[in-house]
Short mmCIF file of C-alpha atoms in Angstrom, two decimals:
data_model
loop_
_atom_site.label_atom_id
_atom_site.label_comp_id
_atom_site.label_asym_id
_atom_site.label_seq_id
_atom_site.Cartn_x
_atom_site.Cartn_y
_atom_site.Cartn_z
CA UNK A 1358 0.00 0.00 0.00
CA UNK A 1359 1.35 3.56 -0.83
CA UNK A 1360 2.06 6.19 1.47
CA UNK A 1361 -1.03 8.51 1.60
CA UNK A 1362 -0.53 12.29 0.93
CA UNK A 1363 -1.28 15.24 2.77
CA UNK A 1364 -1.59 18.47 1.46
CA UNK A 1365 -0.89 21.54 4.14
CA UNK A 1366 -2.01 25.58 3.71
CA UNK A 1367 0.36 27.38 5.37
CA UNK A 1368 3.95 27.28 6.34
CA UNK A 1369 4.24 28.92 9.66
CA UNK A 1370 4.83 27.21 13.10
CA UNK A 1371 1.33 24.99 12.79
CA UNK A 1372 2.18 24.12 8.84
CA UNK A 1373 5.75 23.08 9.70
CA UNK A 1374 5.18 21.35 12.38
CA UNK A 1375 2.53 19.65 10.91
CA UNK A 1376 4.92 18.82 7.58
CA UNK A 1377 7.79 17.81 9.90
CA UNK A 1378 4.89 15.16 11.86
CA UNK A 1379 3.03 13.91 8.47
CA UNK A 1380 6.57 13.21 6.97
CA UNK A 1381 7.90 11.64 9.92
CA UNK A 1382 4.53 9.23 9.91
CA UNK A 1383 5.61 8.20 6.52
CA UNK A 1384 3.41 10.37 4.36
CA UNK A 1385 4.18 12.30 1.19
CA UNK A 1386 3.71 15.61 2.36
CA UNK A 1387 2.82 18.73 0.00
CA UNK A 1388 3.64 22.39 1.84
CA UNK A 1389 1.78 25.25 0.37
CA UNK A 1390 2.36 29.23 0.91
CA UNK A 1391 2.36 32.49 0.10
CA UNK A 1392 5.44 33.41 1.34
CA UNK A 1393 9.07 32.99 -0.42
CA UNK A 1394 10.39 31.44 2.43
CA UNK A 1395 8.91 28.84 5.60
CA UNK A 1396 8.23 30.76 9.30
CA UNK A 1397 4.91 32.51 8.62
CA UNK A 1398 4.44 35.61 10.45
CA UNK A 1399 6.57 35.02 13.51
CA UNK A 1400 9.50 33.88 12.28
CA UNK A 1401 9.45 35.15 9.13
CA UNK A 1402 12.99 35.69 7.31
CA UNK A 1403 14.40 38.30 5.10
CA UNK A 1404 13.85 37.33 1.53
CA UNK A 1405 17.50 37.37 0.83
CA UNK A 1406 20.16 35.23 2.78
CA UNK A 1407 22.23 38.29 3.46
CA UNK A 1408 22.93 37.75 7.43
CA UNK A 1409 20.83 40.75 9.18
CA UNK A 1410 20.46 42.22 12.66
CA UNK A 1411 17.71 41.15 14.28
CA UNK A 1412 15.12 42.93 16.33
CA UNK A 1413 13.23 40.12 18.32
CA UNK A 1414 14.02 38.49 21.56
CA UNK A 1415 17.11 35.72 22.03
CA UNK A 1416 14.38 33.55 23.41
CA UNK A 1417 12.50 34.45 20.08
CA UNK A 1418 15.46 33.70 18.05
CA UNK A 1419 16.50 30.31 19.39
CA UNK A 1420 12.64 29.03 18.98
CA UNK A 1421 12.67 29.63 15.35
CA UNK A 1422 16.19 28.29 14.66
CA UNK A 1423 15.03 25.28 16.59
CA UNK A 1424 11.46 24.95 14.41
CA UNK A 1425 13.77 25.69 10.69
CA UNK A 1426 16.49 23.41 11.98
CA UNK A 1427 13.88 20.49 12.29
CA UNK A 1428 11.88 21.81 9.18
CA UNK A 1429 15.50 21.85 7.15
CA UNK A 1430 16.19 18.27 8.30
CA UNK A 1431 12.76 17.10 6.41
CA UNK A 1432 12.49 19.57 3.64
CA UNK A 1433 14.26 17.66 0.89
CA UNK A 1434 12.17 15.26 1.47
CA UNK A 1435 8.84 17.33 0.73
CA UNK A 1436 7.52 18.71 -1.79
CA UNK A 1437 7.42 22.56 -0.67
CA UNK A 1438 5.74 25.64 -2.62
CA UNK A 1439 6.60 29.10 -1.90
CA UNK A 1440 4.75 31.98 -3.17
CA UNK A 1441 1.54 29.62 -4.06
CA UNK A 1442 -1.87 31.10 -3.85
CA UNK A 1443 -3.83 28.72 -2.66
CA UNK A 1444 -7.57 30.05 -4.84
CA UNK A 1445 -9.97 27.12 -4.35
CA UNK A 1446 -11.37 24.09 -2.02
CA UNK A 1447 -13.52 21.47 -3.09
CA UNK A 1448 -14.61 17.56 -2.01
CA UNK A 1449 -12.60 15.37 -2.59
CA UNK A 1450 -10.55 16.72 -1.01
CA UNK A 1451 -9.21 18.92 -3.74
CA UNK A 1452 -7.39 22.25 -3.61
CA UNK A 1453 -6.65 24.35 -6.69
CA UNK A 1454 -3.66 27.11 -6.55
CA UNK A 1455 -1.26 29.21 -8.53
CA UNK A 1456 2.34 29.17 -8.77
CA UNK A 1457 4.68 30.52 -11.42
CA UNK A 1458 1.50 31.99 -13.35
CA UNK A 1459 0.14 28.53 -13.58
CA UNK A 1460 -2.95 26.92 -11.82
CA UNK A 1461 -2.78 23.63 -10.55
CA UNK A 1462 -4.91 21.37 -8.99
CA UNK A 1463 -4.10 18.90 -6.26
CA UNK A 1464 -5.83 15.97 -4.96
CA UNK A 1465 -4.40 15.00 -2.01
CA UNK A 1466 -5.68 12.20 0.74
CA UNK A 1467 -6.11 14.58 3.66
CA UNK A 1468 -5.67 18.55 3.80
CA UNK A 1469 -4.51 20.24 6.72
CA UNK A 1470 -5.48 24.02 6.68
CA UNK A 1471 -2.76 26.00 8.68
CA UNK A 1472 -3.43 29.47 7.43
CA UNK A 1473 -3.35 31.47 9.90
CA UNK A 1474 -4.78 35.46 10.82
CA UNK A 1475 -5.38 38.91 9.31
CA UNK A 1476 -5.18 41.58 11.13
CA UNK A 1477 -8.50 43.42 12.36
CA UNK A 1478 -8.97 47.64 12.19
CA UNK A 1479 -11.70 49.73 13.00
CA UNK A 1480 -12.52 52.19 10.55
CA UNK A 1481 -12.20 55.92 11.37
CA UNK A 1482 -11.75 59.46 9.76
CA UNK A 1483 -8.78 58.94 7.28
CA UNK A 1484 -7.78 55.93 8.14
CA UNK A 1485 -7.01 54.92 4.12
CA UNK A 1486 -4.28 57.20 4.01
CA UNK A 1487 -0.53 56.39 3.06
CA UNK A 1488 1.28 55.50 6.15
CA UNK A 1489 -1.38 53.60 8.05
CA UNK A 1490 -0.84 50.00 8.31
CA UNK A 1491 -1.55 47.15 10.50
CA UNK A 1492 1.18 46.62 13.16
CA UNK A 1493 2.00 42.87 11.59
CA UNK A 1494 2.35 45.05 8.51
CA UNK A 1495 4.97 46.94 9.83
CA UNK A 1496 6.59 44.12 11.57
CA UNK A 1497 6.48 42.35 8.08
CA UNK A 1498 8.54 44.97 6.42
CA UNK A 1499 10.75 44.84 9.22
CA UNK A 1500 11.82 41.26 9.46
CA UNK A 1501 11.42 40.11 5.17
CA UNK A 1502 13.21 43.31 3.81
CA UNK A 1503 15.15 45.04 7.06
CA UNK A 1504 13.90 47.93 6.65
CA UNK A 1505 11.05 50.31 8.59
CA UNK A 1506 7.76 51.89 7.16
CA UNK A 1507 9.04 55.58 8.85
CA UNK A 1508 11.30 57.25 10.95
CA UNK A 1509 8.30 58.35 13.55
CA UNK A 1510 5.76 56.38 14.19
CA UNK A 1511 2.89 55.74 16.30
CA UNK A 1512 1.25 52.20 17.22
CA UNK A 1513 -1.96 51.82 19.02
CA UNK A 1514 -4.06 48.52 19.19
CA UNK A 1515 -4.83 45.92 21.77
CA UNK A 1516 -3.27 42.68 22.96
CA UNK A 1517 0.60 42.05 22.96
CA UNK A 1518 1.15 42.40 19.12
CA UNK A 1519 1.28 46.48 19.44
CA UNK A 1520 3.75 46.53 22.23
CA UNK A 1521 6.34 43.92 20.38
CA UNK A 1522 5.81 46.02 17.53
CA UNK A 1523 6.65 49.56 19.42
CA UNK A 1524 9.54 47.20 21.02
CA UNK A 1525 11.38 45.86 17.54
CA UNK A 1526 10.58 49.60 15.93
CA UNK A 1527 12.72 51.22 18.72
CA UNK A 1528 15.63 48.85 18.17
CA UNK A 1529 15.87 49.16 14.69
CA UNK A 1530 15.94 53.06 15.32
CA UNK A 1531 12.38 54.52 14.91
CA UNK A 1532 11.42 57.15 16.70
CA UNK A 1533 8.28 55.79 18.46
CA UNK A 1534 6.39 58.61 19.58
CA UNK A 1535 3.43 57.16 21.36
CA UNK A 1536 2.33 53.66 22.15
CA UNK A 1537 -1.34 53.68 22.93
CA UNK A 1538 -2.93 50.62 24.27
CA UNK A 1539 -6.93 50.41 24.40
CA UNK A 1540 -6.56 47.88 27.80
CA UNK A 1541 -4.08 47.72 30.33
CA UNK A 1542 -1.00 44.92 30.42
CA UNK A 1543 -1.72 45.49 34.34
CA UNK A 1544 -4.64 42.83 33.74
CA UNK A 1545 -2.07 40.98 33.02
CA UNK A 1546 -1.11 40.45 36.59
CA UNK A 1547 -4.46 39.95 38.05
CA UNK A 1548 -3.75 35.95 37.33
CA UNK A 1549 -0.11 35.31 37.73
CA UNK A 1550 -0.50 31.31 38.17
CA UNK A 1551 -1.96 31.25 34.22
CA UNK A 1552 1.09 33.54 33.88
CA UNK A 1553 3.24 31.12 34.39
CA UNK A 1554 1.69 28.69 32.07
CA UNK A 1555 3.17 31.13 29.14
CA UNK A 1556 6.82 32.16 30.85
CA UNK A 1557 8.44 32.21 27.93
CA UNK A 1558 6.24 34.77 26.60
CA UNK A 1559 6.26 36.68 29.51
CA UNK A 1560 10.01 36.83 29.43
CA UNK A 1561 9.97 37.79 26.12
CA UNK A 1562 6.84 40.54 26.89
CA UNK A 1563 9.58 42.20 29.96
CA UNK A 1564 12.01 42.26 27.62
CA UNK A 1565 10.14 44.79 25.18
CA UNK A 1566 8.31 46.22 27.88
CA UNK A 1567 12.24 47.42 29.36
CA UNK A 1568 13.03 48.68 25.46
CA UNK A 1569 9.76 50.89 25.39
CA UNK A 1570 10.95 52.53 29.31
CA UNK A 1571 14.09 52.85 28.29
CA UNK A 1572 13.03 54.75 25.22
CA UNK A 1573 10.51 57.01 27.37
CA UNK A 1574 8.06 56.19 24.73
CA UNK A 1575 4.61 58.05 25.47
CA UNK A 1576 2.37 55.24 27.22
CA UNK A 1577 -1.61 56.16 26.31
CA UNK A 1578 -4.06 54.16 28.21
CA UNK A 1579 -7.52 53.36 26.75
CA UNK A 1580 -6.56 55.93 24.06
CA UNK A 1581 -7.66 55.23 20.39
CA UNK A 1582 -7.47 56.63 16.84
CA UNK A 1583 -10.46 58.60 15.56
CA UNK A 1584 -8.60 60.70 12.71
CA UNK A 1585 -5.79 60.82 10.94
CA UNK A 1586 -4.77 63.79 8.65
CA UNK A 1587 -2.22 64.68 5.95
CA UNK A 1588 -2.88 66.16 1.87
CA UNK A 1589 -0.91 63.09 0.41
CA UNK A 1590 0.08 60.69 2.84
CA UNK A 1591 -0.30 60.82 6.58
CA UNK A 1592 1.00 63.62 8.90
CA UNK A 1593 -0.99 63.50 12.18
CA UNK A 1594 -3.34 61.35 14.05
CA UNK A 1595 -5.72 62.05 16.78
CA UNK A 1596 -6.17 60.04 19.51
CA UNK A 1597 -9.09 59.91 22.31
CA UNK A 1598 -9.77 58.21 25.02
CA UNK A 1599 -12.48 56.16 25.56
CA UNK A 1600 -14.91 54.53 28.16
CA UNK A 1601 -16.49 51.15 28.63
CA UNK A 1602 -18.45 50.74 26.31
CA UNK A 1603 -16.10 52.51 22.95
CA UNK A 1604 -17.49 55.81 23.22
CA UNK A 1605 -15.23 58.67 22.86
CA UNK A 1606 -14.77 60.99 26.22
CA UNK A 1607 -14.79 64.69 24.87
CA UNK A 1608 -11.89 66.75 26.09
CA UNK A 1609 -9.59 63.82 26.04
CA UNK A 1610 -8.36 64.27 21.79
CA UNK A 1611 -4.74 64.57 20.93
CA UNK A 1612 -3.18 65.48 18.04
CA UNK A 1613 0.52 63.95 17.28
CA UNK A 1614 2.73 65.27 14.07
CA UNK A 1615 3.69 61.26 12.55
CA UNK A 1616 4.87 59.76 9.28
CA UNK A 1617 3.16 56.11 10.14
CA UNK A 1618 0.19 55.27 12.02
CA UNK A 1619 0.73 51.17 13.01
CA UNK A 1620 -2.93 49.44 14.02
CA UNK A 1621 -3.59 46.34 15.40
CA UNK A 1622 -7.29 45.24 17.09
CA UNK A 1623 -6.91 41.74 17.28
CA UNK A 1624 -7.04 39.04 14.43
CA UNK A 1625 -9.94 37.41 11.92
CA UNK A 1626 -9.84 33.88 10.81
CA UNK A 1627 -8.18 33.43 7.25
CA UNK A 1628 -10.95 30.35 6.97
CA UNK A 1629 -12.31 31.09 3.37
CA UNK A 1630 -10.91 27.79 2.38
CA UNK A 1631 -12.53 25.51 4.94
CA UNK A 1632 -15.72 27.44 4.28
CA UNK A 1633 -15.42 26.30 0.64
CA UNK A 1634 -14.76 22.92 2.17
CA UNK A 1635 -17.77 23.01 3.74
CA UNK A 1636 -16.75 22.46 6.68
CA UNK A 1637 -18.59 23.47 10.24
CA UNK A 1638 -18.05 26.55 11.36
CA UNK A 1639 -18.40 27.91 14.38
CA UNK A 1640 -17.64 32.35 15.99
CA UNK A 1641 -15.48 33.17 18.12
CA UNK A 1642 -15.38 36.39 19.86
CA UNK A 1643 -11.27 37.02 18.80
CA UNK A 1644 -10.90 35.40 15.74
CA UNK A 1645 -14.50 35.94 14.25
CA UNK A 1646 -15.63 32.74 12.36
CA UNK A 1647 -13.35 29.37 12.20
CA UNK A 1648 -13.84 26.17 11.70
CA UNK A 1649 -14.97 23.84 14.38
CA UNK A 1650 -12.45 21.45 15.48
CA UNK A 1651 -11.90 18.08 17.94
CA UNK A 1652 -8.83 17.82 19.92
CA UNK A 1653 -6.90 16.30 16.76
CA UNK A 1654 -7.76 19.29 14.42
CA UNK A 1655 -11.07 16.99 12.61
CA UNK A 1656 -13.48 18.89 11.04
CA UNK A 1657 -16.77 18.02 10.30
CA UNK A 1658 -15.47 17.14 6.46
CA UNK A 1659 -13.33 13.72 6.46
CA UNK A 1660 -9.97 14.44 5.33
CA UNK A 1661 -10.23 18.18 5.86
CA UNK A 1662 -8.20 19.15 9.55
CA UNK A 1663 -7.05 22.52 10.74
CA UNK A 1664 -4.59 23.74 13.19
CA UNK A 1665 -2.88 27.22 14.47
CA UNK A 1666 -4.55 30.40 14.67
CA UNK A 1667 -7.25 29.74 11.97
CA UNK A 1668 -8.92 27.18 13.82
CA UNK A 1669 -9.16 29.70 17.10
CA UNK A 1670 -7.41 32.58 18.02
CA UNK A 1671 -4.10 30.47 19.71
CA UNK A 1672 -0.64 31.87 19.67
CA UNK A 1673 2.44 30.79 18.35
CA UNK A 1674 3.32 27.95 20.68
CA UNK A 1675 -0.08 26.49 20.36
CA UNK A 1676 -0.21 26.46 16.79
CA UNK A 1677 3.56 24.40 16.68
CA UNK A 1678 2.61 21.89 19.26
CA UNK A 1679 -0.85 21.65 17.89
CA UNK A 1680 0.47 21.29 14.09
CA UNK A 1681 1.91 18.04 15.42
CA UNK A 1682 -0.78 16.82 16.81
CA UNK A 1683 -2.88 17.46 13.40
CA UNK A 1684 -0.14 16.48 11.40
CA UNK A 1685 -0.37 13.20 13.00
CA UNK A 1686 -3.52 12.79 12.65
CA UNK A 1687 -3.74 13.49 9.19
CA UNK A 1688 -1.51 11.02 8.65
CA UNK A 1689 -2.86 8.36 10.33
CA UNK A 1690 -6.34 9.15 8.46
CA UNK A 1691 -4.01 8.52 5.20
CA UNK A 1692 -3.60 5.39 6.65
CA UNK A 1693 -7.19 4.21 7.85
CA UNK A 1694 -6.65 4.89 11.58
CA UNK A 1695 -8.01 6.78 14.13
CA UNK A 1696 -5.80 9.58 15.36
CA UNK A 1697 -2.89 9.10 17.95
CA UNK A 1698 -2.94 10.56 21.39
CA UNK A 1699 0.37 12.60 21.57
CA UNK A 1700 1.04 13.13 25.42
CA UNK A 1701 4.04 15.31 25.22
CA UNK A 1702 2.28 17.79 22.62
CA UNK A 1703 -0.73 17.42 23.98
CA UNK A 1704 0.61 18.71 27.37
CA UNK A 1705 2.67 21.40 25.49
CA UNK A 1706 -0.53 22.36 23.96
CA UNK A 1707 -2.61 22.70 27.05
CA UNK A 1708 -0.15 24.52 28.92
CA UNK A 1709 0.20 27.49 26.47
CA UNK A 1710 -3.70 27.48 26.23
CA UNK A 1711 -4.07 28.21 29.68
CA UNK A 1712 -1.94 30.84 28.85
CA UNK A 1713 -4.09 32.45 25.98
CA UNK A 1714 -6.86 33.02 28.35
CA UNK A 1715 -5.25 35.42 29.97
CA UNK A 1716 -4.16 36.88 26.34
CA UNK A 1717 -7.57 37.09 25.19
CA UNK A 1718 -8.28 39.24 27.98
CA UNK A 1719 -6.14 41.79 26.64
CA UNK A 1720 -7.47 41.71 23.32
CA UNK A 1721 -11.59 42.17 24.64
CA UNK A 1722 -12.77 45.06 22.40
CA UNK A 1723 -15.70 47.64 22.91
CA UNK A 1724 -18.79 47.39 20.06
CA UNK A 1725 -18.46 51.60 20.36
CA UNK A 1726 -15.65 51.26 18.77
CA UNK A 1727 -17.14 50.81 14.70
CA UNK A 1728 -19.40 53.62 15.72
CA UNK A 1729 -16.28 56.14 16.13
CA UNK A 1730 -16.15 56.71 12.18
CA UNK A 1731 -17.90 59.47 10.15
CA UNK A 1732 -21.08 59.09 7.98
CA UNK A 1733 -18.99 59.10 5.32
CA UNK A 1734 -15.60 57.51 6.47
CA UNK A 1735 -14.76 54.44 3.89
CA UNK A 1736 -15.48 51.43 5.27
CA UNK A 1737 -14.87 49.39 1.72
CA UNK A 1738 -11.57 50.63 0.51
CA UNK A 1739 -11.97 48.83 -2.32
CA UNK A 1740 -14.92 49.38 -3.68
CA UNK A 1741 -15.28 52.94 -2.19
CA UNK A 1742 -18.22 52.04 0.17
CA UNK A 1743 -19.08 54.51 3.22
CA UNK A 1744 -20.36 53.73 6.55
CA UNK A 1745 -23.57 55.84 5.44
CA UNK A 1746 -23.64 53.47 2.51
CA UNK A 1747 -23.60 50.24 4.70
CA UNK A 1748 -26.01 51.79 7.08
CA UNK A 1749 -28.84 52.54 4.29
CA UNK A 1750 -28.89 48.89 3.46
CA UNK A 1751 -29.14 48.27 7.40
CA UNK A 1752 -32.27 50.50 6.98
CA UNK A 1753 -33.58 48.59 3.92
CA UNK A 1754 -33.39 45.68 6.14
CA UNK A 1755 -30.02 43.78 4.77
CA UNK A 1756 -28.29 42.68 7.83
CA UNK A 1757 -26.88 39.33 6.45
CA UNK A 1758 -23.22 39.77 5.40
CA UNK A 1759 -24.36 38.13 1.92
CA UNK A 1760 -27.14 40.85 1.24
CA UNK A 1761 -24.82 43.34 2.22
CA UNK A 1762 -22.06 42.79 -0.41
CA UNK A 1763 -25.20 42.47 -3.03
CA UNK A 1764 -26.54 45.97 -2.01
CA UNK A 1765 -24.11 47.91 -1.69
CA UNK A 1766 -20.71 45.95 -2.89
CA UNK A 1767 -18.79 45.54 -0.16
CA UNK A 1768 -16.78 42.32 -0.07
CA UNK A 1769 -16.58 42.46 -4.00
CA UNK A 1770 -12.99 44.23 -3.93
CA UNK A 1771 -9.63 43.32 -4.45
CA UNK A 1772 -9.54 41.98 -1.22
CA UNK A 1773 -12.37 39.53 -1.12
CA UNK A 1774 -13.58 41.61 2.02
CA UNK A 1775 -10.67 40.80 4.14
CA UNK A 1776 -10.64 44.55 5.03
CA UNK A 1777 -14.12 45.64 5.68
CA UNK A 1778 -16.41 42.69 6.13
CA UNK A 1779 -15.53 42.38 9.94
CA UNK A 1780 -16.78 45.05 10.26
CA UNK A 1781 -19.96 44.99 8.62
CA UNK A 1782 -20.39 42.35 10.87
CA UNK A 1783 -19.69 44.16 13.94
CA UNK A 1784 -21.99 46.93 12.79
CA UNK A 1785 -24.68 44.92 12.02
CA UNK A 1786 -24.11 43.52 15.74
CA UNK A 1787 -24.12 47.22 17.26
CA UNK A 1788 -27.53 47.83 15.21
CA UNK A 1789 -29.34 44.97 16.07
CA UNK A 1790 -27.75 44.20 19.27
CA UNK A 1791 -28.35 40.19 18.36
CA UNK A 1792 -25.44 37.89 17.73
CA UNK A 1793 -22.76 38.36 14.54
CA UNK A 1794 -24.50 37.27 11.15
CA UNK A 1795 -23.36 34.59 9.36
CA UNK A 1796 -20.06 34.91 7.47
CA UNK A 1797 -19.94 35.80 3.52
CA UNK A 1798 -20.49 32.34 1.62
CA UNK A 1799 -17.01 31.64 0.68
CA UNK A 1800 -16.77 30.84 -2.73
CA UNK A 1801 -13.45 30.60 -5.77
CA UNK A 1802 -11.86 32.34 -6.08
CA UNK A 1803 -10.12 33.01 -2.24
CA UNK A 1804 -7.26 35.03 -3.64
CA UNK A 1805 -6.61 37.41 -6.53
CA UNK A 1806 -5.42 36.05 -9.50
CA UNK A 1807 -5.14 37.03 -13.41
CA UNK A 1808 -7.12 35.30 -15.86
CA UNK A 1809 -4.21 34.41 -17.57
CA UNK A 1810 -2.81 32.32 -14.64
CA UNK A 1811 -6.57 30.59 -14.59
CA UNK A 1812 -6.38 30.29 -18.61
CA UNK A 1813 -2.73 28.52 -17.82
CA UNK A 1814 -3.57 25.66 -16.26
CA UNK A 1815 -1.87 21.98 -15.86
CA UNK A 1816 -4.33 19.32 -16.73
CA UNK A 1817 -3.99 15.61 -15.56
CA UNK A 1818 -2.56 16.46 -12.37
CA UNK A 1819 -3.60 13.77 -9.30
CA UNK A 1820 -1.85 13.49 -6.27
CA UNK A 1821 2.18 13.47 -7.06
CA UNK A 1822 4.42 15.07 -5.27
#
């Protein structure tokens, strides 16, 4: 009997981990991603081999040598493709992508759908200006090219991402002018035994906590951006601060003189391929909607699994024990067996999840804030669509996601409504003050490609690696 083959979306700490397991089982193993080179967000790597100053933690740095050390001792043995777009999902399982302007479809035993986050903004006045970006945005630029976005620069957000940000953007010699945090890291210590769960983290979170005191960086507390100004490209934001509930406190605006405005608000699910799957899906209050999963990363699809951050909101060391655990699994369903208890990951795992309670703490946002924009703030970049727009189909009574983006367009950008449809959602949540409606129906193609790469397609292609 052959080896069976899994296919896995994704090559950062879940997708390698779960390509380093599923290779290790005996499986042919094909590695799909965007990127030119394995470590996903976290660790990702310049995009040369020129050796660079780094800006992240030693702790940081050993982890991902240790994760591309055991990746490089399997990856001869895999078929890996960088810069693929992964564009459609079907049964079968079958997945469809492009790679050096050609389309090619793949028809693997089991898929394993490690694709991790984008990054989640609130609209406000201005926000599409030049020189606003989301803080994993700036870190991007930072650790694939070695370079920074600006010399000044402003970050404001929630959770942990915006202060590692401020951190790495002061070492590689920004000027970080103000660091404004919508909740306090002093929640932080209101639970110090889950603490401990995630020490390595919380070493890691001291260390960049000491660069941003050391820098006297402006701390803002419960301060957020509500406009941001400049004729071509940005050149001041104003912040407020705000109560409870999101609502801007009058008397609390200031204005700061900036060349880059770096946002983050938390995370949204990239899960447009397990929705095409048709998989189960299930909200979550951090990562929006997911796919449901059992302890081994099953879906309600046979064949179809999911790890990491797209299955959940999770963290980094979740996402590399759990990609073992899935990768496993995957495996063993090549095989016709049920999945494997792994105790050592499956400790690993549980430890750092008791850990990301605490986390998700910091990243609880108010509904107020998607009522902070303007009437006619964009809330569709890509199609042009204003809040006023979105809020006259509210009127007319469209308050799915799905009649939305047929009424007024959003969704039908560029971007597939990575961008704005979150927050549709959460203002059709504020308006109706009911649950968040279901998610857009997910259909090919889930990334932008030309018609040419479509028109160039490989035909007969099965399941080789």
């Amino acid at each position: 009997m052959s080896p069976g083959h899994v296919a896995i979306v994704g090559a950062g700490p879940a997708g390698m981990s779960a390509a380093i397991a599923a290779n290790k089982a005996g499986c042919k193993v094909t590695l799909l991603d965007e990127a030119s080179r394995v470590g996903g967000q976290i660790y990702r790597r310049p995009i040369s081999d020129v050796v660079a100053a780094s800006f992240t933690s030693h702790a940081e740095q050993k982890r991902k040598a240790d994760l591309l050390a055991g990746f490089g001792a399997i990856a001869s043995q895999i078929h890996h493709v960088p810069e693929a777009q992964v564009i459609s999902a079907f049964a079968g399982p079958e997945l469809q992508y492009v790679s050096n302007a050609t389309t090619h479809t793949l028809r693997p035993d089991a898929v394993v759908l490690a694709a991790g986050v984008r990054e989640k903004i609130f609209p406000f006045e201005g926000w599409t200006l030049p020189g606003i970006l989301g803080a994993g945005g700036a870190q991007s630029i930072l650790k694939a090219q070695m370079t920074v976005p600006g010399k000044r620069m402003v970050v404001a957000g929630a959770g942990p991402l915006p202060l590692i940000v401020a951190a790495q953007m002061l070492r590689a010699g920004v000027d970080v002018l103000a660091l404004a945090l919508l909740n306090s890291l002093a929640a932080f210590g209101k639970r110090p035994l889950s603490l401990l769960n995630g020490y390595e983290t919380v070493l890691d979170g001291f260390g960049h906590l000491a660069t941003i005191l050391l820098a006297n960086t402006q701390r803002l507390k419960r301060y957020v951006p509500i406009r941001a100004e400049g004729r071509r490209q940005l050149e001041a934001v104003t912040l407020a601060r705000v109560d409870a509930k999101g609502r801007a406190l009058p008397n609390t605006e200031m204005t700061i003189e900036t060349d880059v405005l770096a946002i983050n608000y938390g995370f949204v699910a990239n899960a447009e391929l397990a929705a095409m799957f048709g998989v189960e899906m299930k909200y979550g209050n951090l990562s929006g909607w997911h796919p449901k999963t059992d302890a081994f990363g099953r879906t309600s699809v046979p064949g179809v699994f999911a790890c990491g951050d797209m299955a959940g909101l999770r963290g980094a060391f979740v996402a590399q024990s759990e990609g073992s655990i899935v990768g496993n699994a995957a495996a063993r369903f090549c095989a016709g067996d049920g999945p494997e208890t792994q105790i050592k990951e499956t400790k690993t795992r549980a430890r750092h999840q008791r850990f990301q309670k605490v986390v998700a703490s910091s990243l609880t946002l108010p509904t107020g804030l998607w009522d902070l924009s303007l009437p006619n703030t964009t809330i569709c970049r890509c199609e042009g669509i204003s809040k006023k727009d979105v809020l006259a189909a509210f009127d007319q009574g469209h308050l799915l996601i799905n009649a939305v983006k047929r009424n007024t367009r959003c969704g039908m950008g560029w971007c597939g409504g990575h961008s704005c449809l979150h927050t549709v959602s959460h203002m059709a949540t504020l308006r109706t003050q009911k649950a968040p409606p279901e998610p857009m129906t997910a259909r090919p193609l889930a990334r932008p490609v030309s018609l040419a790469d479509l028109a160039n397609a490989v035909t007969g292609e099965a399941d080789a690696t």
